[in-house]
PDB file of C-alpha atoms in Angstrom:
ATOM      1  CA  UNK A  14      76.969 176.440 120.047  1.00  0.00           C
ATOM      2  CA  UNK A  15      78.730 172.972 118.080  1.00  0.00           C
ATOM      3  CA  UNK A  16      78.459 174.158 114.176  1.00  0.00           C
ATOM      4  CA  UNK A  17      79.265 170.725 112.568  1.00  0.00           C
ATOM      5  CA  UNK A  18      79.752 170.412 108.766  1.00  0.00           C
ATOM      6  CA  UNK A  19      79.062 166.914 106.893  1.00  0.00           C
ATOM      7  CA  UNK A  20      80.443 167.039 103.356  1.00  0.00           C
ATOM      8  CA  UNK A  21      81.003 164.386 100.745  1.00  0.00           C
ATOM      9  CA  UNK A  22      84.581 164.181  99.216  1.00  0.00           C
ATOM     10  CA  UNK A  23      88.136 165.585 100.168  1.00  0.00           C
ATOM     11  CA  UNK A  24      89.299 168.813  99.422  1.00  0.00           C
ATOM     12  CA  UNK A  25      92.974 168.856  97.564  1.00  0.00           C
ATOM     13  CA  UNK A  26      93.552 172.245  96.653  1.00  0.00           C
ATOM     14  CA  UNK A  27      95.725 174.227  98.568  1.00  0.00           C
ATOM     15  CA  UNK A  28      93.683 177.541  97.739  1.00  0.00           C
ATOM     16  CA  UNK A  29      90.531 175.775  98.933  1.00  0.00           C
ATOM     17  CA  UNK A  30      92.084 173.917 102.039  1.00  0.00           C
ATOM     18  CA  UNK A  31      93.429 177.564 103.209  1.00  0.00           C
ATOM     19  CA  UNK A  32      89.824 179.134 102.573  1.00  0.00           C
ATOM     20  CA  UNK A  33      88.712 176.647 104.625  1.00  0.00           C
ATOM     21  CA  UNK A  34      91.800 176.630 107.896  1.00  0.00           C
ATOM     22  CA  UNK A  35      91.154 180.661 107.859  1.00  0.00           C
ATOM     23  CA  UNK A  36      87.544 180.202 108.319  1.00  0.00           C
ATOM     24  CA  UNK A  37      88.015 177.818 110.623  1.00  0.00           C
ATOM     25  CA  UNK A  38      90.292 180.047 112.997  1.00  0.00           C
ATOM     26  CA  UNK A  39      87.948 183.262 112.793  1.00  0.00           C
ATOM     27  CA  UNK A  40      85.009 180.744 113.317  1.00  0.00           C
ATOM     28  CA  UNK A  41      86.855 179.564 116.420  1.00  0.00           C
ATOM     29  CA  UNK A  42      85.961 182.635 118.518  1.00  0.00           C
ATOM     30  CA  UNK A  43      82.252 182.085 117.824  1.00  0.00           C
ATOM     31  CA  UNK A  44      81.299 178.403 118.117  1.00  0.00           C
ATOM     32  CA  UNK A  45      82.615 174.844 118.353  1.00  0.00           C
ATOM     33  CA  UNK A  46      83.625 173.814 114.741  1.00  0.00           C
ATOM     34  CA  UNK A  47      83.522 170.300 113.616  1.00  0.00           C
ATOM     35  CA  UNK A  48      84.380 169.513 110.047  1.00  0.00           C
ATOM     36  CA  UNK A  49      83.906 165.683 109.031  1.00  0.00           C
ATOM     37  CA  UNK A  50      84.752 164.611 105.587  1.00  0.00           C
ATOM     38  CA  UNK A  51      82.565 161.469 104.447  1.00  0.00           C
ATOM     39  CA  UNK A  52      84.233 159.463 101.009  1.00  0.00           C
ATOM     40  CA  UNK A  53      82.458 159.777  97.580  1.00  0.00           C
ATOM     41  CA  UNK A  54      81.616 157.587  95.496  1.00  0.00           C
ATOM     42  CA  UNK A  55      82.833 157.952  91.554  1.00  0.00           C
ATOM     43  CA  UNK A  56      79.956 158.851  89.427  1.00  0.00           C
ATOM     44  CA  UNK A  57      80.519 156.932  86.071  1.00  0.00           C
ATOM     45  CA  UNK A  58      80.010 159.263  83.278  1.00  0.00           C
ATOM     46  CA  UNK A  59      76.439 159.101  81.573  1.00  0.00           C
ATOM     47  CA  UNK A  60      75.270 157.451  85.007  1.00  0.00           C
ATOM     48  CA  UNK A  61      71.450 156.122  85.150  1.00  0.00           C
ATOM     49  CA  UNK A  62      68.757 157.587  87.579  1.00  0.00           C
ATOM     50  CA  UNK A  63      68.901 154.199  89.205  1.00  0.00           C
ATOM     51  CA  UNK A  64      72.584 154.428  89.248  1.00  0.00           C
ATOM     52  CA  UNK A  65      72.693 157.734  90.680  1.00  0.00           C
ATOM     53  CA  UNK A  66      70.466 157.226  93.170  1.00  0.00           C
ATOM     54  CA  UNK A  67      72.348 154.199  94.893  1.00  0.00           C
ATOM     55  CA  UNK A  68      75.714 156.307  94.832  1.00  0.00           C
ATOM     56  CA  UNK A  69      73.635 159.075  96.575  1.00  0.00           C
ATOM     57  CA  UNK A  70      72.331 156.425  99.782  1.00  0.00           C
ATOM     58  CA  UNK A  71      75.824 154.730  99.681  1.00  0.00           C
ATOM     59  CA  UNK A  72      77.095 158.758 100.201  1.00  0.00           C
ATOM     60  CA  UNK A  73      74.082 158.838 102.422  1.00  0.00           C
ATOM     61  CA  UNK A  74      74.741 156.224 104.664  1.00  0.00           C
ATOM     62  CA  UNK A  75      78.312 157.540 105.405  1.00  0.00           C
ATOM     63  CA  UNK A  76      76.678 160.935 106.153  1.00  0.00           C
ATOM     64  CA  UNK A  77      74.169 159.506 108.631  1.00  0.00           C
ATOM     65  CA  UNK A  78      77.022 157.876 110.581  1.00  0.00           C
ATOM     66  CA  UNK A  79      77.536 161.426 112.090  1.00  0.00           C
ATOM     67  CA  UNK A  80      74.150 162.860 112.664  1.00  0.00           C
ATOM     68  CA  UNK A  81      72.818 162.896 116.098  1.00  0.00           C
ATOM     69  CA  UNK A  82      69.739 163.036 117.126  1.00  0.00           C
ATOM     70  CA  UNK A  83      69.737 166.203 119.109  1.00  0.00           C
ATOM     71  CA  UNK A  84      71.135 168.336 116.423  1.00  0.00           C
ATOM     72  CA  UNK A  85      68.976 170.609 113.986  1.00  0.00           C
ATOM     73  CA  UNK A  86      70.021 169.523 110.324  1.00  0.00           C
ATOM     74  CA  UNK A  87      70.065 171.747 107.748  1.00  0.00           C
ATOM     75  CA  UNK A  88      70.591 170.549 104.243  1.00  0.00           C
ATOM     76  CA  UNK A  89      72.004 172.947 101.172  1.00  0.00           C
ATOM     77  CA  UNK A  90      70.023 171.958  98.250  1.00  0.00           C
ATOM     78  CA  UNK A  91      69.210 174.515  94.951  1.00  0.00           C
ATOM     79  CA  UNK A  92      65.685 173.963  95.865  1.00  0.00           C
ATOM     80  CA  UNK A  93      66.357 175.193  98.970  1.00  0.00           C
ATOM     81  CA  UNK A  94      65.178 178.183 100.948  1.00  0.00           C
ATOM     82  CA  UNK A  95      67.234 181.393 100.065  1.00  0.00           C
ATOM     83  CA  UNK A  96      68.326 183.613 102.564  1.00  0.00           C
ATOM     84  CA  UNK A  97      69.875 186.755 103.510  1.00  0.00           C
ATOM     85  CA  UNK A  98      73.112 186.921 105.065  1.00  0.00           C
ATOM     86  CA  UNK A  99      70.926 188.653 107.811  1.00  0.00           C
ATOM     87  CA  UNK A 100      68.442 186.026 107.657  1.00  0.00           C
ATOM     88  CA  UNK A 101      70.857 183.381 107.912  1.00  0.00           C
ATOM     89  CA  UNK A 102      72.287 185.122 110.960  1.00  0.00           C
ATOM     90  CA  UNK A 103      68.499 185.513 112.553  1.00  0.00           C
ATOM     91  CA  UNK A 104      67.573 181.621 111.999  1.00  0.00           C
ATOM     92  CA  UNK A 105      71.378 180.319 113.563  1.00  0.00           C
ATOM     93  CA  UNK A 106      70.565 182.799 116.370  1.00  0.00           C
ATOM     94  CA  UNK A 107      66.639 181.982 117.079  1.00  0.00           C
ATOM     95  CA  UNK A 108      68.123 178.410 116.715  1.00  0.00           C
ATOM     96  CA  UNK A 109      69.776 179.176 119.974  1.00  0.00           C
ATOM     97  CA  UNK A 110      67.773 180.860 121.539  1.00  0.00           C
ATOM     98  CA  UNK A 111      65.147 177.994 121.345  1.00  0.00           C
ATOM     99  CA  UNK A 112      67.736 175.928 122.879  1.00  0.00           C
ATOM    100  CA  UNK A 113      69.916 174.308 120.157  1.00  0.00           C
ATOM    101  CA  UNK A 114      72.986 173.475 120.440  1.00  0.00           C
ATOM    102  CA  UNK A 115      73.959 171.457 117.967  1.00  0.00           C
ATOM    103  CA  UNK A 116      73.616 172.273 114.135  1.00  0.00           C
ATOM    104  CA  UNK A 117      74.498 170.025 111.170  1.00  0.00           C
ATOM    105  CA  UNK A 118      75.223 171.732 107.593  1.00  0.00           C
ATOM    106  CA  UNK A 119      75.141 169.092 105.393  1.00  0.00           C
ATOM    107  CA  UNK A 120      76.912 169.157 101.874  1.00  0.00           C
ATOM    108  CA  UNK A 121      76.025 166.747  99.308  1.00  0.00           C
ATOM    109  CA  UNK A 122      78.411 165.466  96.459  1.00  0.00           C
ATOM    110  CA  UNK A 123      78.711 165.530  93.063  1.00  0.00           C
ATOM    111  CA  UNK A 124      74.667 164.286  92.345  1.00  0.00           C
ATOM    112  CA  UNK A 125      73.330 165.991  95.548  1.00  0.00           C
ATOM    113  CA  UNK A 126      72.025 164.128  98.760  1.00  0.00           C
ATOM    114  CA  UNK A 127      70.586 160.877  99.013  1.00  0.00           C
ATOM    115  CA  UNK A 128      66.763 160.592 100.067  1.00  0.00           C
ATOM    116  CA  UNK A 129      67.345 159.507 103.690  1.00  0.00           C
ATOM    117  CA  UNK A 130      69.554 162.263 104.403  1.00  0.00           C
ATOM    118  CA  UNK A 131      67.015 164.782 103.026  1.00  0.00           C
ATOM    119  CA  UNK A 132      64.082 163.016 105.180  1.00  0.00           C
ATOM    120  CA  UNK A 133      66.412 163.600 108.263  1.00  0.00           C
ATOM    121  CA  UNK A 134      66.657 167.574 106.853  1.00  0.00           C
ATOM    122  CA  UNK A 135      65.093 170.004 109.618  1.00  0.00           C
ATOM    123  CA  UNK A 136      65.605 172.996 106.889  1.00  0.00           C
ATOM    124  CA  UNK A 137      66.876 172.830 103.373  1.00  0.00           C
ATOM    125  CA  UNK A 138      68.895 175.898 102.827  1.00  0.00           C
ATOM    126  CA  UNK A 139      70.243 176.825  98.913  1.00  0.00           C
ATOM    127  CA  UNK A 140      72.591 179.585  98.574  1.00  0.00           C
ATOM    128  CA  UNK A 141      71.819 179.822  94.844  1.00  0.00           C
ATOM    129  CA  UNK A 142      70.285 178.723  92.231  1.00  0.00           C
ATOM    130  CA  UNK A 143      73.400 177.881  90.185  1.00  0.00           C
ATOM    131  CA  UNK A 144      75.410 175.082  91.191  1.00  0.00           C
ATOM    132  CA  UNK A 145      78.425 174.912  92.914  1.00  0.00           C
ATOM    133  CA  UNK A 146      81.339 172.564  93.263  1.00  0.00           C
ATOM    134  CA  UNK A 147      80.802 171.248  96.606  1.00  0.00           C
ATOM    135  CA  UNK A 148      84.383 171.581  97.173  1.00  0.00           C
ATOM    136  CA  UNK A 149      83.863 175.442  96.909  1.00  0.00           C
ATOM    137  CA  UNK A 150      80.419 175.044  98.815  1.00  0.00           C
ATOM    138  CA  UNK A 151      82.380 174.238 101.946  1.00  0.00           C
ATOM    139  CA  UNK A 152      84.396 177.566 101.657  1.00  0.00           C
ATOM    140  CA  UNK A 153      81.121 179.474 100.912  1.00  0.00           C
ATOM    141  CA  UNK A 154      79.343 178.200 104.064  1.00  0.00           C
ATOM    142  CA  UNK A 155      81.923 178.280 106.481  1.00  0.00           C
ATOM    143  CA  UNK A 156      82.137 182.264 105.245  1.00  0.00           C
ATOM    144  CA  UNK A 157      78.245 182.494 105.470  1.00  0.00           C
ATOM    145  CA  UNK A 158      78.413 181.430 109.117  1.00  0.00           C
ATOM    146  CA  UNK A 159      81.204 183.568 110.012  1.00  0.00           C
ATOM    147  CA  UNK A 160      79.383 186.079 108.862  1.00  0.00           C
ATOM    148  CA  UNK A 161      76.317 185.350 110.494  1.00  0.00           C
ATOM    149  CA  UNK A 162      78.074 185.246 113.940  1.00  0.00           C
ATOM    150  CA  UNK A 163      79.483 188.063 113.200  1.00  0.00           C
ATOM    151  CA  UNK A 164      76.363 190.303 112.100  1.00  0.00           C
ATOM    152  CA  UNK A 165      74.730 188.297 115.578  1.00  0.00           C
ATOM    153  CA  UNK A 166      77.736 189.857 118.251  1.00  0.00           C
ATOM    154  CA  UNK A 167      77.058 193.971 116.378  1.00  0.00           C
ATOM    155  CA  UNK A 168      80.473 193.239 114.718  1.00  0.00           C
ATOM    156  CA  UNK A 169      81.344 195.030 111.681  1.00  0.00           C
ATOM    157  CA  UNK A 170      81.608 192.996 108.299  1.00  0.00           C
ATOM    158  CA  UNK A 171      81.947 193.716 105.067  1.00  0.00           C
ATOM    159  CA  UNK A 172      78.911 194.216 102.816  1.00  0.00           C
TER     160      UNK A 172
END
């Protein structure tokens, strides 16, 4: 299976970038990983709604660029589904099973995803109700999948 990852901004801590490279390698056994950085847009301080909104489709735009058609797209937004670990593992694997082959995660910035990226959403997935940096989001999902691939193959993992 291609696990692609769509996320808004850079990541320039070292902490974070290693996260991210030893995730990547573990992941490596498991799937095809794609990672694809899209640029954000500066959100000025005390932004308007209307404001907001066209950073979000500019963001959005540069997102859509990489979805394909063929892929399932799942979203992480706080008023997403929640899921188990388990659960997570069960949906990536029934995914497959069904015949996928391709799934987009898709990380928003700063202000969240822009309306045409969530219309394109096949699943909206939140891993909390609190919000993250999406910086740290990317670490946090690539551990979630790991995970998931791991609890799929019997492997152990830590609880």
């Amino acid at each position: 299976m291609k696990i692609t990852i769509i996320t808004v901004g850079k990541i320039k801590e070292k902490y974070l970038k290693d996260a991210i490279a030893e995730y990547s390698k573990r992941l490596s056994k498991y799937c095809k990983l794609e990672i694809v950085e899209v640029a954000d847009e500066k959100t000025p301080e005390n932004a308007s709604e209307t404001v907001e909104n066209a950073i979000r489709e500019k963001e959005a735009e540069r997102i859509l660029k990489y979805v394909k058609e063929d892929a399932y797209i799942i979203t992480l937004e706080i008023g997403g589904k929640l899921l188990s670990s388990e659960e997570l593992a069960e949906k990536i694997e029934k995914l497959g099973i069904q015949g996928t082959s391709h799934i987009i995660f898709i990380i928003g910035g700063s202000i969240g995803l822009g309306k045409s990226v969530l219309e394109k959403s096949d699943y909206a997935l939140s891993f909390s109700r609190m919000t993250f940096p999406h910086q740290l989001m990317r670490v946090i999902l690539l551990e979630q999948v790991y995970r998931s691939y791991r609890i799929m193959n019997g492997e152990p993992y830590h609880k």
